[in-house]
Coordinates of C-alpha atoms and ligand atoms in Angstrom, one line a residue:
M30 CA 0.1 0.0 0.1
T31 CA 1.2 3.4 -0.8
T32 CA 0.7 5.9 1.9
L33 CA 0.3 9.6 1.1
V34 CA 0.4 12.6 3.4
A35 CA -1.1 15.9 1.9
A36 CA -1.8 19.4 3.0
G37 CA -3.2 22.3 1.2
A38 CA -3.2 26.1 1.7
T39 CA -4.7 28.9 -0.3
D40 CA -4.6 32.8 0.2
V41 CA -6.2 35.7 -1.6
G42 CA -2.9 37.4 -1.9
R43 CA -2.2 41.2 -1.6
V44 CA -3.9 42.6 -4.6
R45 CA -7.1 40.7 -5.3
T46 CA -10.1 41.3 -3.2
S47 CA -11.6 37.9 -3.6
N48 CA -10.1 34.3 -3.9
E49 CA -11.2 32.5 -7.0
D50 CA -8.8 29.6 -6.6
Q51 CA -10.0 26.1 -5.0
Y52 CA -8.2 23.0 -3.9
L53 CA -9.4 19.6 -3.1
L54 CA -8.0 17.2 -0.7
V55 CA -10.0 14.0 -0.4
E56 CA -7.7 11.0 -0.4
P57 CA -6.8 9.7 -2.8
L58 CA -7.9 12.7 -5.0
Y59 CA -6.1 16.1 -5.0
A60 CA -6.6 19.0 -7.3
V61 CA -6.1 22.7 -7.8
A62 CA -8.4 25.0 -9.7
D63 CA -7.8 28.6 -10.6
G64 CA -11.1 30.3 -11.6
M65 CA -11.6 33.3 -13.9
G66 CA -14.5 35.4 -15.1
G67 CA -14.8 38.4 -12.9
H68 CA -17.2 39.2 -10.1
A69 CA -18.1 36.1 -8.4
A70 CA -18.1 34.0 -11.6
G71 CA -14.4 32.9 -11.1
E72 CA -15.2 31.3 -7.8
V73 CA -18.3 29.7 -9.1
A74 CA -16.4 28.1 -12.0
S75 CA -13.5 26.7 -9.9
E76 CA -15.9 25.5 -7.2
A77 CA -18.4 23.8 -9.7
A78 CA -15.3 22.1 -11.4
V79 CA -13.9 20.8 -8.2
D80 CA -17.2 19.6 -7.0
A81 CA -18.0 17.7 -10.3
L82 CA -14.5 16.3 -10.3
R83 CA -15.0 14.8 -6.9
E84 CA -18.2 13.4 -7.7
A85 CA -17.3 11.8 -11.0
F86 CA -14.0 10.3 -9.7
E87 CA -15.7 8.6 -6.8
A88 CA -17.9 6.8 -9.2
N89 CA -15.0 5.6 -11.2
P90 CA -11.6 5.8 -9.3
S91 CA -9.2 5.0 -11.9
S92 CA -6.9 6.8 -14.5
E93 CA -9.5 6.8 -17.2
G94 CA -12.0 7.9 -14.5
L95 CA -10.0 10.9 -13.5
V96 CA -9.8 12.1 -17.2
D97 CA -13.4 11.5 -17.6
A98 CA -14.0 13.5 -14.3
V99 CA -12.3 16.3 -15.7
R100 CA -14.3 16.3 -18.8
K101 CA -17.4 16.1 -16.6
A102 CA -16.1 19.0 -14.6
N103 CA -15.6 20.8 -18.0
R104 CA -19.3 20.1 -18.8
A105 CA -20.6 21.2 -15.4
V106 CA -18.8 24.7 -15.7
W107 CA -19.9 25.0 -19.4
E108 CA -23.6 24.2 -18.6
Q109 CA -23.6 26.7 -15.5
S110 CA -22.2 29.5 -17.6
R111 CA -24.8 29.1 -20.1
E112 CA -27.6 29.2 -17.7
R113 CA -26.7 32.6 -16.1
S114 CA -25.7 35.7 -18.1
D115 CA -23.7 37.1 -15.4
Q116 CA -21.5 33.9 -15.4
R117 CA -21.1 33.7 -19.2
G118 CA -17.5 33.3 -20.3
M119 CA -16.4 32.1 -16.8
G120 CA -13.7 29.3 -16.8
T121 CA -11.2 27.5 -14.6
T122 CA -8.0 25.6 -14.9
L123 CA -7.9 22.3 -13.2
T124 CA -4.8 20.2 -12.3
A125 CA -5.8 17.1 -10.6
V126 CA -3.8 13.8 -9.2
A127 CA -5.2 10.7 -7.8
L128 CA -3.5 7.6 -6.5
V129 CA -5.2 4.7 -8.6
E130 CA -4.7 1.1 -9.2
E131 CA -3.6 0.0 -12.8
D132 CA -3.2 -3.6 -13.5
G133 CA -2.7 -4.3 -9.9
D134 CA 0.0 -1.6 -9.1
E135 CA -0.7 1.8 -7.8
V136 CA 0.2 4.8 -9.8
L137 CA -0.3 8.4 -9.5
A138 CA -2.6 9.6 -12.3
V139 CA -2.4 13.1 -13.5
A140 CA -5.0 15.1 -15.5
H141 CA -4.6 18.7 -16.4
V142 CA -6.2 21.8 -18.3
G143 CA -4.8 25.3 -18.1
D144 CA -1.8 26.9 -16.5
S145 CA -1.8 25.6 -13.0
R146 CA 1.0 23.2 -12.5
A147 CA 2.0 20.0 -11.0
Y148 CA 5.6 19.5 -10.0
L149 CA 7.6 16.6 -8.5
L150 CA 10.5 16.8 -6.2
R151 CA 12.3 13.5 -6.4
D152 CA 15.8 12.9 -5.2
G153 CA 16.2 16.8 -4.4
E154 CA 15.5 17.6 -8.0
L155 CA 12.3 19.6 -9.0
D156 CA 10.6 18.7 -12.4
Q157 CA 7.6 20.4 -13.8
L158 CA 5.4 17.7 -14.7
T159 CA 2.6 19.7 -16.6
E160 CA 2.7 21.9 -19.4
D161 CA 0.9 25.4 -19.2
H162 CA -1.7 25.8 -21.8
S163 CA -0.8 29.6 -22.4
V164 CA -0.1 31.2 -25.6
P165 CA 3.7 32.0 -25.1
E166 CA 4.2 28.6 -23.7
E167 CA 2.5 27.0 -26.7
L168 CA 4.7 29.1 -28.9
R169 CA 7.8 28.2 -26.8
R170 CA 7.2 24.5 -27.4
A171 CA 6.5 24.9 -31.1
G172 CA 10.1 26.6 -31.3
R173 CA 8.8 30.1 -32.0
L174 CA 9.8 31.9 -28.7
S175 CA 12.7 31.2 -26.4
A176 CA 12.1 30.4 -22.8
E177 CA 13.3 33.7 -21.8
E178 CA 10.9 35.4 -24.4
A179 CA 8.1 33.3 -23.2
A180 CA 8.5 34.2 -19.4
I181 CA 8.1 37.9 -20.2
D182 CA 5.5 37.6 -23.0
S183 CA 2.5 39.9 -22.4
R184 CA 0.2 37.0 -23.4
R185 CA 1.1 34.8 -20.6
H186 CA -2.2 35.1 -19.0
V187 CA -4.1 34.2 -22.2
L188 CA -4.8 30.5 -21.9
T189 CA -5.1 28.2 -25.0
R190 CA -7.1 25.5 -23.0
V191 CA -9.4 26.1 -20.1
L192 CA -12.4 24.3 -18.5
G193 CA -15.9 25.8 -19.2
V194 CA -15.7 27.6 -22.4
D195 CA -16.6 24.8 -24.7
A196 CA -18.8 21.7 -24.4
E197 CA -15.6 19.4 -25.0
V198 CA -12.1 19.8 -23.7
E199 CA -8.8 18.2 -24.4
V200 CA -7.2 16.9 -21.2
D201 CA -3.5 16.2 -20.8
T202 CA -3.0 13.1 -19.0
F203 CA 0.0 10.8 -17.9
E204 CA 0.8 8.6 -14.8
V205 CA 3.8 8.7 -12.6
V206 CA 5.0 5.7 -10.4
P207 CA 5.2 7.2 -7.0
H208 CA 8.3 6.4 -5.0
R209 CA 8.9 6.7 -1.2
G210 CA 10.2 10.2 -0.5
D211 CA 8.6 11.7 -3.6
R212 CA 7.1 15.2 -2.9
F213 CA 4.3 16.3 -5.3
L214 CA 3.2 19.9 -5.6
L215 CA 0.1 21.3 -7.4
A216 CA 0.0 25.1 -7.5
S217 CA -2.0 28.0 -9.2
D218 CA 0.0 30.7 -11.0
G219 CA -0.1 33.0 -7.9
L220 CA 2.8 30.7 -6.5
F221 CA 5.2 30.4 -9.6
G222 CA 4.1 33.8 -11.1
D223 CA 5.9 35.4 -8.1
V224 CA 8.3 32.7 -7.0
A225 CA 11.1 31.2 -9.1
D226 CA 11.4 27.5 -9.6
E227 CA 14.7 27.4 -7.7
E228 CA 13.1 29.0 -4.7
I229 CA 10.1 26.6 -4.7
A230 CA 12.5 23.6 -4.9
S231 CA 14.5 24.9 -1.9
I232 CA 11.2 25.1 0.2
L233 CA 10.1 21.7 -0.9
R234 CA 13.5 20.3 0.0
H235 CA 12.9 21.2 3.8
R236 CA 12.5 18.1 5.8
T237 CA 9.3 19.3 7.5
D238 CA 5.6 18.1 7.0
P239 CA 3.3 19.1 4.0
T240 CA 1.4 21.3 6.3
R241 CA 4.4 23.7 7.1
I242 CA 5.6 23.3 3.5
A243 CA 2.3 24.6 2.0
Q244 CA 2.1 27.4 4.5
D245 CA 5.8 28.4 3.6
L246 CA 5.0 28.4 -0.1
V247 CA 2.0 30.7 0.4
A248 CA 3.9 33.0 2.7
T249 CA 6.8 33.3 0.3
A250 CA 4.5 34.1 -2.7
K251 CA 2.7 36.9 -0.5
D252 CA 6.2 38.3 0.6
A253 CA 7.0 38.4 -3.2
G254 CA 4.2 40.6 -4.1
G255 CA 1.1 38.4 -3.9
A256 CA -0.3 39.9 -7.0
D257 CA -2.8 36.9 -7.5
N258 CA -4.5 34.3 -5.4
I259 CA -2.2 31.6 -4.4
T260 CA -3.0 27.9 -3.8
V261 CA -0.9 24.9 -3.2
V262 CA -1.4 21.2 -2.4
V263 CA 1.7 19.3 -1.2
I264 CA 1.5 15.4 -1.4
D265 CA 4.3 13.3 0.2
V266 CA 4.8 9.6 -0.6
A267 CA 5.4 8.6 3.0
D268 CA 5.7 4.9 2.1
D269 CA 5.4 2.7 -1.0
D270 CA 5.9 -0.6 0.6
E271 CA 8.6 -1.6 -2.0
R272 CA 5.9 -1.3 -4.7
A273 CA 7.6 1.3 -6.8
A274 CA 10.5 -1.1 -7.6
R275 CA 8.1 -3.7 -8.6
A276 CA 5.9 -1.2 -10.7
S277 CA 8.9 0.1 -12.3
A278 CA 9.9 -3.5 -13.4
R279 CA 6.5 -3.8 -14.8
V280 CA 6.7 -0.8 -16.7
K281 CA 10.0 -1.8 -18.4
S282 CA 8.7 -5.3 -19.3
Q283 CA 5.6 -3.8 -20.8
A284 CA 7.6 -1.2 -22.7
G285 CA 9.5 -4.2 -24.2
S286 CA 6.6 -6.4 -24.9
N287 CA 3.9 -4.1 -26.0
P288 CA 5.2 -1.2 -28.0
S289 CA 1.7 0.2 -28.4
R290 CA 1.5 1.1 -24.8
P291 CA 4.8 2.7 -23.7
G292 CA 4.9 2.5 -19.9
A293 CA 4.4 5.6 -18.0
G294 CA 5.4 8.2 -20.6
P295 CA 3.3 11.4 -20.8
A296 CA 0.3 10.8 -23.1
S297 CA -2.7 12.8 -24.1
V298 CA -6.0 11.3 -24.1
D299 CA -6.0 11.3 -27.9
D300 CA -3.1 8.9 -27.8
L301 CA -5.2 6.2 -26.3
D302 CA -7.4 6.6 -29.2
D303 CA -4.6 6.1 -31.6
E304 CA -5.9 8.6 -34.2
P305 CA -4.5 11.8 -35.5
A306 CA -5.7 14.8 -33.7
P307 CA -4.7 17.8 -36.0
R308 CA -6.5 20.3 -33.7
A309 CA -4.5 19.2 -30.7
V310 CA -1.0 19.1 -32.4
L311 CA 0.0 22.5 -31.6
T312 CA -0.9 22.2 -28.1
E313 CA 0.7 18.8 -27.9
A314 CA 4.2 20.0 -29.0
R315 CA 6.5 18.9 -26.3
P316 CA 10.0 17.7 -26.0
A317 CA 8.7 14.2 -25.7
A318 CA 11.9 12.4 -25.5
A319 CA 13.3 14.4 -22.7
R320 CA 10.0 14.4 -20.7
A321 CA 9.7 10.6 -21.2
D322 CA 13.0 10.1 -20.0
A323 CA 12.3 12.0 -16.8
R324 CA 9.9 9.5 -15.8
T325 CA 10.8 6.1 -17.3
A326 CA 14.4 6.4 -17.9
P327 CA 16.6 3.4 -16.6
A328 CA 18.8 5.9 -14.9
A329 CA 16.1 7.0 -12.7
E330 CA 15.2 3.4 -11.6
A331 CA 18.9 2.8 -11.0
R332 CA 18.7 5.5 -8.1
E333 CA 16.1 3.3 -6.5
P334 CA 17.6 2.3 -3.1
R335 CA 17.5 -1.6 -3.1
R336 CA 17.7 -2.3 0.5
G337 CA 18.2 -5.8 2.0
R338 CA 19.6 -7.2 -1.1
R339 CA 23.2 -7.7 -1.9
L340 CA 24.4 -7.2 -5.6
N341 CA 27.1 -9.3 -7.0
F342 CA 29.2 -8.4 -9.9
A343 CA 27.3 -10.5 -12.4
T344 CA 24.0 -9.1 -11.4
V345 CA 25.4 -5.5 -11.8
A346 CA 26.9 -6.3 -15.1
F347 CA 23.6 -7.8 -16.3
V348 CA 21.5 -4.9 -15.2
L349 CA 24.0 -2.5 -16.8
A350 CA 23.9 -4.4 -20.0
L351 CA 20.0 -4.5 -19.8
L352 CA 20.0 -0.6 -19.3
A353 CA 22.3 -0.1 -22.3
I354 CA 20.0 -2.0 -24.4
L355 CA 16.8 -0.4 -23.3
G356 CA 18.6 3.0 -23.8
L357 CA 19.6 2.2 -27.3
A358 CA 16.1 0.9 -28.1
G359 CA 14.6 4.1 -26.8
A360 CA 17.0 6.2 -28.8
A361 CA 16.2 4.3 -31.9
I362 CA 12.4 5.1 -31.3
V363 CA 13.0 8.7 -30.7
M364 CA 15.2 9.0 -33.8
A365 CA 12.4 7.3 -35.7
A366 CA 9.6 9.4 -34.2
R367 CA 11.6 12.7 -34.6
D368 CA 13.6 12.3 -37.8
S369 CA 10.8 12.4 -40.2
Y370 CA 8.2 15.0 -41.5
Y371 CA 4.8 15.1 -43.0
V372 CA 2.4 17.7 -44.4
G373 CA -0.9 17.9 -42.9
L374 CA -3.8 20.0 -41.8
Q375 CA -4.2 22.0 -38.8
G376 CA -7.9 23.0 -38.9
E377 CA -8.0 24.7 -42.3
D378 CA -4.3 25.5 -42.5
I379 CA -1.7 23.4 -44.3
V380 CA 1.3 23.0 -42.0
I381 CA 4.5 20.9 -41.8
F382 CA 4.9 18.5 -38.8
Q383 CA 7.8 17.0 -37.4
G384 CA 7.1 13.3 -36.5
R385 CA 4.9 10.7 -37.6
P386 CA 1.1 11.1 -38.3
G387 CA -0.7 10.1 -35.2
G388 CA 2.6 9.7 -33.2
L389 CA 4.9 6.9 -32.8
L390 CA 5.0 5.0 -29.3
G391 CA 3.7 8.0 -27.5
F392 CA 6.0 10.7 -29.2
Q393 CA 3.5 13.2 -30.8
P394 CA 4.4 15.1 -33.8
T395 CA 5.2 18.9 -33.4
L396 CA 4.3 21.7 -35.6
K397 CA 7.5 22.5 -37.6
E398 CA 6.3 25.2 -39.8
R399 CA 3.3 27.0 -41.2
T400 CA 3.1 27.3 -44.9
G401 CA 0.5 30.1 -45.2
L402 CA -1.4 27.9 -47.5
R403 CA -5.1 26.9 -46.5
Q404 CA -7.0 23.7 -47.5
A405 CA -8.9 25.9 -50.0
D406 CA -5.7 26.7 -51.9
V407 CA -5.0 23.3 -53.2
L408 CA -6.9 20.9 -55.3
P409 CA -9.6 18.9 -53.7
S410 CA -7.9 15.8 -54.6
R411 CA -4.8 16.6 -52.3
V412 CA -7.0 17.2 -49.3
E413 CA -7.4 13.4 -48.4
D414 CA -3.5 12.9 -48.5
L415 CA -3.1 16.0 -46.4
R416 CA -5.8 14.8 -43.9
R417 CA -3.8 11.6 -43.4
G418 CA -0.5 13.4 -43.2
K419 CA 1.5 13.3 -46.5
Q420 CA 5.1 11.7 -45.2
V421 CA 8.2 13.0 -46.8
A422 CA 11.9 12.1 -46.1
S423 CA 13.0 15.7 -45.0
L424 CA 12.0 19.2 -44.3
A425 CA 13.2 20.3 -47.7
R426 CA 11.1 17.5 -49.4
A427 CA 8.1 18.8 -47.2
R428 CA 8.6 22.4 -48.6
Q429 CA 8.9 21.1 -52.1
Y430 CA 5.7 19.1 -51.7
V431 CA 3.9 22.2 -50.4
E432 CA 5.3 24.2 -53.3
D433 CA 4.2 21.6 -55.9
I434 CA 0.6 21.2 -54.8
S435 CA 0.3 25.1 -54.6
E436 CA 1.8 25.4 -58.1
E437 CA -0.6 22.7 -59.4
A438 CA -3.6 24.4 -58.0
R439 CA -2.5 27.8 -59.5
A440 CA -2.1 26.1 -62.8
A441 CA -5.6 24.5 -62.7
V442 CA -7.7 27.5 -61.5
P443 CA -7.6 31.1 -60.6
P444 CA -6.7 31.4 -56.8
L445 CA -9.5 31.6 -54.5
V446 CA -7.5 33.4 -51.9
A447 CA -5.0 36.3 -52.6
P448 CA -1.7 34.5 -52.6
D449 CA 0.0 37.1 -50.4
Q450 CA -2.7 36.6 -47.6
P451 CA -0.6 36.5 -44.4
A452 CA -0.3 33.3 -42.5
S453 CA -1.6 33.2 -38.9
T454 CA 1.3 32.6 -36.6
A455 CA -0.4 32.3 -33.2
P456 CA -2.5 29.5 -32.1
S457 CA -6.0 30.7 -31.7
P458 CA -6.4 31.8 -28.0
T459 CA -9.2 31.7 -25.6
P460 CA -9.4 35.2 -24.3
V461 CA -9.7 35.5 -20.7
P462 CA -11.4 38.4 -19.4
Ligands
MN513 MN1 -4.4 32.7 -10.8

């Protein structure tokens, strides 16, 4: 049995007059929600989301149940915002984790929409587990902004995904095998907007209980300005009953025998359906290799303290050889997934993706280049190819293909759209009042 010890804290901050954040702490489910919408609407949104999340998860306490619960939370906020004109346009972030059983092992399932965050402090190292669904962060992941530019971008409060503005929402989800000594943190942007990650890490490293840690984090954000509501949930893995080592072994053996389900790497819900999701691609752009490594790399497992067992030289040599083979196999998969291109559709736009259509073993394709062309600019006979993703050997070939189909259409009919029409360069953001 995995034993978790958790605590939460929330504060209105020094500037706002009301607290629109919510946190949830009902073992084994934990969440942070940051509502928005002005007046009382933000509070209504985050509270409705957290209530719906809790109710739906209790009915189906599993990884899939957690994702489904986030979708139901979305629906609850959306329906409520349609009923009352003063709550129209309200929305909320939601970052939820739950300890669930998967194939007989306990894992921490994470489901996430918006710009609240989940972090993991493991072996003293802080890792941000979730990706912010904000305009500059999406652009950074697509390679269009540097980390420095993204951090000061004026659009950092404009969210690209949020609960409650649409009937459906795409939910990021992945699982983490919890190890004894792990410290998870859920936080609204009132914390990391004012406090640097290094300082958050240094507070989390203190050897005190989660209640103290949560209070310290909130107090630090207030001292740093407290410009926004501040909410944190701290979850310690107090004991894992040696289960983490067994679960890690299981993840490895699964990764070897069942390539369609790669262990505990980050995966969007769409991966499970194994179908290309063009609308989601820009928001799925992530350094998949690096992030997957952080959670499933053999090196991380090698740090596992193996107490009460003596290792002889042959065992060590065998394990090292196994790790080397796993590492090579992983590198080959990453190469295959990344070293290819295709031309496809993102909505109506024709764009060049890096990767394979639909992804390969959990490595999602990323947007490489926009072409300025739209579906209507090419012959209808090309559209099916684009919809499936036209695979090519290199970026140069991809550009050539785009030029060819554009030329072909120009030769056939007068252009429907002026050829110098500027390309859109930003993901369509959800404006947040
Ligand atoms: Mn906030």
